[in-house]
Short mmCIF file of N, CA and C in Angstrom, two decimals:
data_model
loop_
_atom_site.label_atom_id
_atom_site.label_comp_id
_atom_site.label_asym_id
_atom_site.label_seq_id
_atom_site.Cartn_x
_atom_site.Cartn_y
_atom_site.Cartn_z
N MET W 883 57.55 -64.10 6.10
CA MET W 883 56.09 -65.03 6.29
C MET W 883 56.10 -64.97 4.60
N LYS W 884 55.79 -66.68 4.34
CA LYS W 884 55.20 -66.74 2.69
C LYS W 884 53.70 -67.17 2.34
N ILE W 885 53.59 -67.06 1.31
CA ILE W 885 52.17 -67.89 0.89
C ILE W 885 53.12 -68.34 -0.55
N ILE W 886 52.98 -69.31 0.22
CA ILE W 886 52.72 -70.93 -0.87
C ILE W 886 51.13 -70.92 -2.16
N PHE W 887 51.05 -70.63 -2.78
CA PHE W 887 50.20 -70.92 -3.69
C PHE W 887 49.78 -72.65 -4.79
N LYS W 888 50.29 -72.95 -4.47
CA LYS W 888 49.78 -74.76 -4.59
C LYS W 888 49.54 -74.15 -5.64
N ASN W 889 48.23 -74.29 -6.31
CA ASN W 889 47.79 -74.18 -7.43
C ASN W 889 49.09 -73.98 -9.15
N ASN W 890 49.34 -72.68 -8.57
CA ASN W 890 50.27 -72.29 -9.82
C ASN W 890 51.54 -72.38 -9.23
N ASN W 891 52.12 -73.04 -8.40
CA ASN W 891 53.76 -73.72 -7.45
C ASN W 891 54.05 -71.87 -7.84
N GLN W 892 53.22 -71.33 -6.88
CA GLN W 892 53.77 -70.04 -6.93
C GLN W 892 54.52 -69.55 -5.37
N GLU W 893 55.72 -68.98 -4.67
CA GLU W 893 56.11 -68.98 -3.52
C GLU W 893 56.14 -67.45 -3.34
N ILE W 894 55.06 -66.37 -2.53
CA ILE W 894 56.39 -64.98 -2.32
C ILE W 894 56.16 -65.24 -0.88
N ASP W 895 57.26 -63.75 -1.16
CA ASP W 895 57.27 -63.38 1.21
C ASP W 895 57.29 -62.35 0.29
N LEU W 896 56.45 -61.92 2.19
CA LEU W 896 55.58 -60.63 2.85
C LEU W 896 56.52 -60.21 3.29
N GLU W 897 56.53 -59.20 3.88
CA GLU W 897 56.51 -58.41 4.80
C GLU W 897 55.66 -57.75 6.40
N GLU W 898 54.10 -57.38 5.71
CA GLU W 898 53.63 -57.44 6.81
C GLU W 898 52.90 -58.19 6.16
N GLU W 899 51.33 -58.41 7.82
CA GLU W 899 50.15 -58.80 6.60
C GLU W 899 49.35 -58.60 6.05
N THR W 900 48.09 -59.23 5.21
CA THR W 900 47.52 -58.71 4.07
C THR W 900 46.67 -59.39 3.85
N SER W 901 45.05 -59.41 3.18
CA SER W 901 44.60 -60.24 2.84
C SER W 901 45.23 -61.28 1.83
N LEU W 902 44.69 -62.12 1.50
CA LEU W 902 45.06 -63.38 0.80
C LEU W 902 44.70 -63.09 -0.23
N LEU W 903 43.68 -62.39 -0.55
CA LEU W 903 43.18 -62.00 -1.82
C LEU W 903 43.76 -61.05 -2.71
N ARG W 904 44.37 -60.06 -1.75
CA ARG W 904 45.13 -59.24 -2.74
C ARG W 904 46.57 -59.71 -2.33
N ALA W 905 47.65 -60.03 -1.62
CA ALA W 905 48.29 -60.80 -2.05
C ALA W 905 47.96 -61.41 -3.14
N SER W 906 46.73 -62.04 -3.32
CA SER W 906 48.03 -63.41 -4.79
C SER W 906 47.03 -62.21 -5.91
N ILE W 907 46.13 -61.19 -5.83
CA ILE W 907 46.31 -60.51 -7.25
C ILE W 907 47.71 -59.11 -7.21
N ARG W 908 48.13 -59.16 -6.14
CA ARG W 908 49.43 -58.35 -6.09
C ARG W 908 50.20 -58.67 -7.22
N TYR W 909 50.53 -60.33 -6.52
CA TYR W 909 51.36 -61.26 -6.87
C TYR W 909 51.14 -62.14 -8.61
N LYS W 910 49.89 -61.82 -8.81
CA LYS W 910 49.11 -62.38 -9.70
C LYS W 910 49.97 -63.75 -10.38
N ALA W 911 49.15 -64.04 -8.62
CA ALA W 911 48.91 -65.88 -8.31
C ALA W 911 47.14 -66.36 -8.69
N GLY W 912 46.10 -65.79 -8.92
CA GLY W 912 45.69 -66.15 -9.91
C GLY W 912 43.98 -66.88 -9.38
N MET W 913 43.57 -65.81 -7.75
CA MET W 913 42.47 -67.32 -6.81
C MET W 913 41.86 -66.32 -7.90
N PRO W 914 40.80 -67.32 -8.01
CA PRO W 914 39.45 -66.70 -8.33
C PRO W 914 39.28 -65.95 -7.90
N PHE W 915 38.24 -64.55 -8.19
CA PHE W 915 37.41 -63.94 -7.07
C PHE W 915 36.75 -62.43 -8.37
N LYS W 916 35.34 -62.28 -7.25
CA LYS W 916 34.69 -61.37 -8.29
C LYS W 916 34.06 -60.04 -7.31
N CYS W 917 33.55 -60.19 -6.06
CA CYS W 917 33.28 -58.89 -5.63
C CYS W 917 34.10 -58.83 -5.33
N GLY W 918 35.38 -59.24 -3.68
CA GLY W 918 36.07 -59.26 -2.85
C GLY W 918 35.50 -58.14 -1.67
N GLY W 919 34.30 -58.50 -1.51
CA GLY W 919 34.05 -58.39 -0.46
C GLY W 919 33.28 -59.21 0.27
N GLY W 920 33.29 -60.79 0.12
CA GLY W 920 32.83 -61.45 1.03
C GLY W 920 31.13 -62.32 0.84
N MET W 921 30.80 -61.86 -0.76
CA MET W 921 29.50 -61.86 -0.89
C MET W 921 28.93 -63.18 -1.51
N CYS W 922 30.03 -63.24 -2.49
CA CYS W 922 29.95 -64.60 -3.64
C CYS W 922 30.30 -65.95 -3.54
N ARG W 923 31.17 -65.67 -2.65
CA ARG W 923 32.02 -67.13 -2.22
C ARG W 923 32.81 -67.92 -3.64
N THR W 924 33.47 -67.16 -4.70
CA THR W 924 34.02 -66.90 -5.67
C THR W 924 35.34 -67.55 -5.45
N CYS W 925 36.21 -66.50 -3.76
CA CYS W 925 37.23 -66.74 -3.70
C CYS W 925 37.53 -67.82 -3.23
N ILE W 926 36.74 -68.89 -2.40
CA ILE W 926 37.30 -69.56 -1.57
C ILE W 926 37.90 -70.39 -1.45
N CYS W 927 38.85 -71.17 -0.53
CA CYS W 927 40.07 -71.61 -0.36
C CYS W 927 40.27 -72.79 0.03
N LYS W 928 41.08 -73.36 0.44
CA LYS W 928 41.67 -74.03 1.65
C LYS W 928 43.58 -73.31 1.79
N ILE W 929 42.93 -73.62 3.30
CA ILE W 929 44.03 -73.49 3.57
C ILE W 929 44.98 -74.09 4.60
N GLU W 930 46.06 -75.19 3.29
CA GLU W 930 46.71 -76.91 3.74
C GLU W 930 47.11 -76.24 4.75
N LYS W 931 48.28 -75.67 5.00
CA LYS W 931 49.18 -75.48 6.08
C LYS W 931 48.60 -73.97 6.13
N GLY W 932 48.96 -73.84 7.90
CA GLY W 932 49.42 -72.26 8.60
C GLY W 932 48.06 -71.97 8.58
N ILE W 933 46.77 -72.67 8.41
CA ILE W 933 46.03 -71.65 9.27
C ILE W 933 45.43 -70.88 10.41
N GLU W 934 46.72 -71.10 11.26
CA GLU W 934 47.02 -71.08 12.93
C GLU W 934 47.52 -69.25 12.42
N ASN W 935 48.25 -69.18 10.73
CA ASN W 935 48.89 -67.78 11.20
C ASN W 935 47.56 -67.12 9.76
N THR W 936 45.97 -66.95 10.07
CA THR W 936 44.92 -66.45 9.40
C THR W 936 44.33 -65.57 10.56
N ASN W 937 43.50 -64.80 10.40
CA ASN W 937 42.30 -64.42 11.44
C ASN W 937 41.62 -65.55 11.33
N LYS W 938 41.58 -64.80 12.94
CA LYS W 938 39.46 -65.73 13.11
C LYS W 938 38.43 -65.71 11.40
N LEU W 939 37.78 -65.44 11.46
CA LEU W 939 36.61 -66.29 10.75
C LEU W 939 35.81 -65.30 10.80
N THR W 940 35.22 -64.37 9.78
CA THR W 940 34.93 -63.23 9.52
C THR W 940 33.79 -62.94 9.76
N LYS W 941 32.54 -62.00 10.02
CA LYS W 941 31.32 -62.53 10.16
C LYS W 941 30.41 -63.12 8.93
N LYS W 942 31.13 -62.54 7.63
CA LYS W 942 31.03 -62.77 6.87
C LYS W 942 30.98 -64.32 5.68
N GLU W 943 32.18 -64.84 6.62
CA GLU W 943 32.79 -66.16 6.43
C GLU W 943 31.93 -67.68 7.42
N LEU W 944 31.54 -66.61 8.20
CA LEU W 944 31.10 -67.74 8.87
C LEU W 944 29.21 -68.32 8.17
N LYS W 945 29.18 -66.28 7.44
CA LYS W 945 27.36 -66.69 7.16
C LYS W 945 27.74 -67.03 5.62
N LEU W 946 28.42 -67.50 4.75
CA LEU W 946 28.61 -68.00 4.06
C LEU W 946 29.33 -69.35 3.48
N LEU W 947 30.02 -70.00 4.65
CA LEU W 947 31.19 -71.46 4.67
C LEU W 947 29.46 -71.72 5.41
N THR W 948 29.71 -73.44 4.83
CA THR W 948 29.09 -74.49 5.64
C THR W 948 29.96 -75.11 7.00
N ASP W 949 29.66 -75.48 7.81
CA ASP W 949 30.25 -76.30 8.94
C ASP W 949 31.30 -76.64 8.30
N GLU W 950 30.88 -77.96 6.78
CA GLU W 950 31.70 -78.54 6.59
C GLU W 950 32.95 -77.86 5.47
N ASP W 951 32.45 -77.03 5.27
CA ASP W 951 33.86 -75.93 4.52
C ASP W 951 34.73 -75.21 6.03
N ILE W 952 34.06 -75.39 6.73
CA ILE W 952 34.85 -74.28 8.18
C ILE W 952 35.76 -75.77 8.32
N GLN W 953 35.30 -76.80 8.78
CA GLN W 953 36.46 -77.83 9.14
C GLN W 953 37.28 -78.64 7.97
N LEU W 954 36.87 -78.52 6.99
CA LEU W 954 37.68 -78.09 6.14
C LEU W 954 39.17 -77.50 5.71
N SER W 955 38.94 -76.64 6.64
CA SER W 955 40.29 -75.18 6.46
C SER W 955 39.76 -74.56 5.46
N LYS W 956 38.52 -74.42 4.74
CA LYS W 956 38.65 -73.78 4.07
C LYS W 956 37.56 -72.01 4.00
N ARG W 957 38.50 -71.17 3.28
CA ARG W 957 38.00 -69.97 3.66
C ARG W 957 38.46 -69.32 2.68
N LEU W 958 37.75 -67.83 2.95
CA LEU W 958 37.08 -66.53 1.79
C LEU W 958 38.66 -65.39 1.56
N ALA W 959 39.14 -65.76 0.62
CA ALA W 959 40.67 -65.44 -0.25
C ALA W 959 39.87 -64.03 0.53
N CYS W 960 39.14 -63.46 0.58
CA CYS W 960 38.95 -61.71 0.37
C CYS W 960 38.73 -60.96 1.61
N GLN W 961 38.46 -61.87 2.97
CA GLN W 961 37.87 -62.34 4.27
C GLN W 961 38.99 -62.30 5.11
N THR W 962 40.67 -63.26 4.38
CA THR W 962 41.37 -63.98 5.43
C THR W 962 42.67 -62.99 5.31
N ILE W 963 42.81 -62.56 6.83
CA ILE W 963 44.26 -61.87 6.75
C ILE W 963 45.31 -62.42 7.08
N VAL W 964 46.11 -62.68 6.78
CA VAL W 964 47.53 -63.52 7.06
C VAL W 964 48.42 -62.90 7.58
N ASN W 965 49.07 -63.38 8.11
CA ASN W 965 50.17 -63.37 9.90
C ASN W 965 51.02 -63.45 9.48
N GLY W 966 51.64 -65.04 8.86
CA GLY W 966 52.52 -65.30 9.53
C GLY W 966 52.41 -66.56 7.41
N SER W 967 52.79 -67.58 7.72
CA SER W 967 53.36 -68.41 6.38
C SER W 967 51.84 -69.87 6.45
N ILE W 968 51.96 -69.11 5.70
CA ILE W 968 50.82 -70.63 5.01
C ILE W 968 51.26 -71.79 3.35
N THR W 969 50.16 -71.19 3.12
CA THR W 969 50.10 -73.10 2.06
C THR W 969 48.78 -72.94 1.16
N VAL W 970 48.33 -72.17 0.30
CA VAL W 970 46.63 -72.32 -0.39
C VAL W 970 47.31 -72.60 -1.69
N SER W 971 45.70 -73.46 -2.09
CA SER W 971 44.73 -74.47 -2.74
C SER W 971 43.61 -73.68 -2.96
N TRP W 972 43.24 -73.71 -4.85
CA TRP W 972 41.64 -72.65 -4.84
C TRP W 972 41.82 -74.59 -5.76
N GLU W 973 40.15 -74.47 -6.00
CA GLU W 973 39.51 -75.32 -7.05
C GLU W 973 39.54 -74.63 -8.34
N THR W 974 39.64 -75.14 -8.86
CA THR W 974 40.06 -74.51 -10.64
C THR W 974 38.79 -75.16 -11.33
N LYS W 975 38.10 -74.23 -12.33
CA LYS W 975 36.46 -74.35 -12.51
C LYS W 975 37.18 -74.50 -14.41
N ASP W 976 36.95 -75.53 -15.01
CA ASP W 976 37.43 -75.99 -16.99
C ASP W 976 35.76 -75.36 -17.51
#
């Protein structure tokens, strides 16, 4: 499966499912994060393509994401397990 990180035009190939944040850290994709445990919203991202290739929203995501976030395919990278190809982006803070 492929993960495409749109912000830096990076594409990685993975053979096993993993969390989106773990993949970003392992391959130095640069997704922002602080807690890594679904408490701070720092790793909020948008699944541009392939939302069907992720796990269901977790209890932590349902607590932290707004209805609008969910409609826009936003997820917490630390809570999102990738099991197929996706394209993801995130907001950058200047």
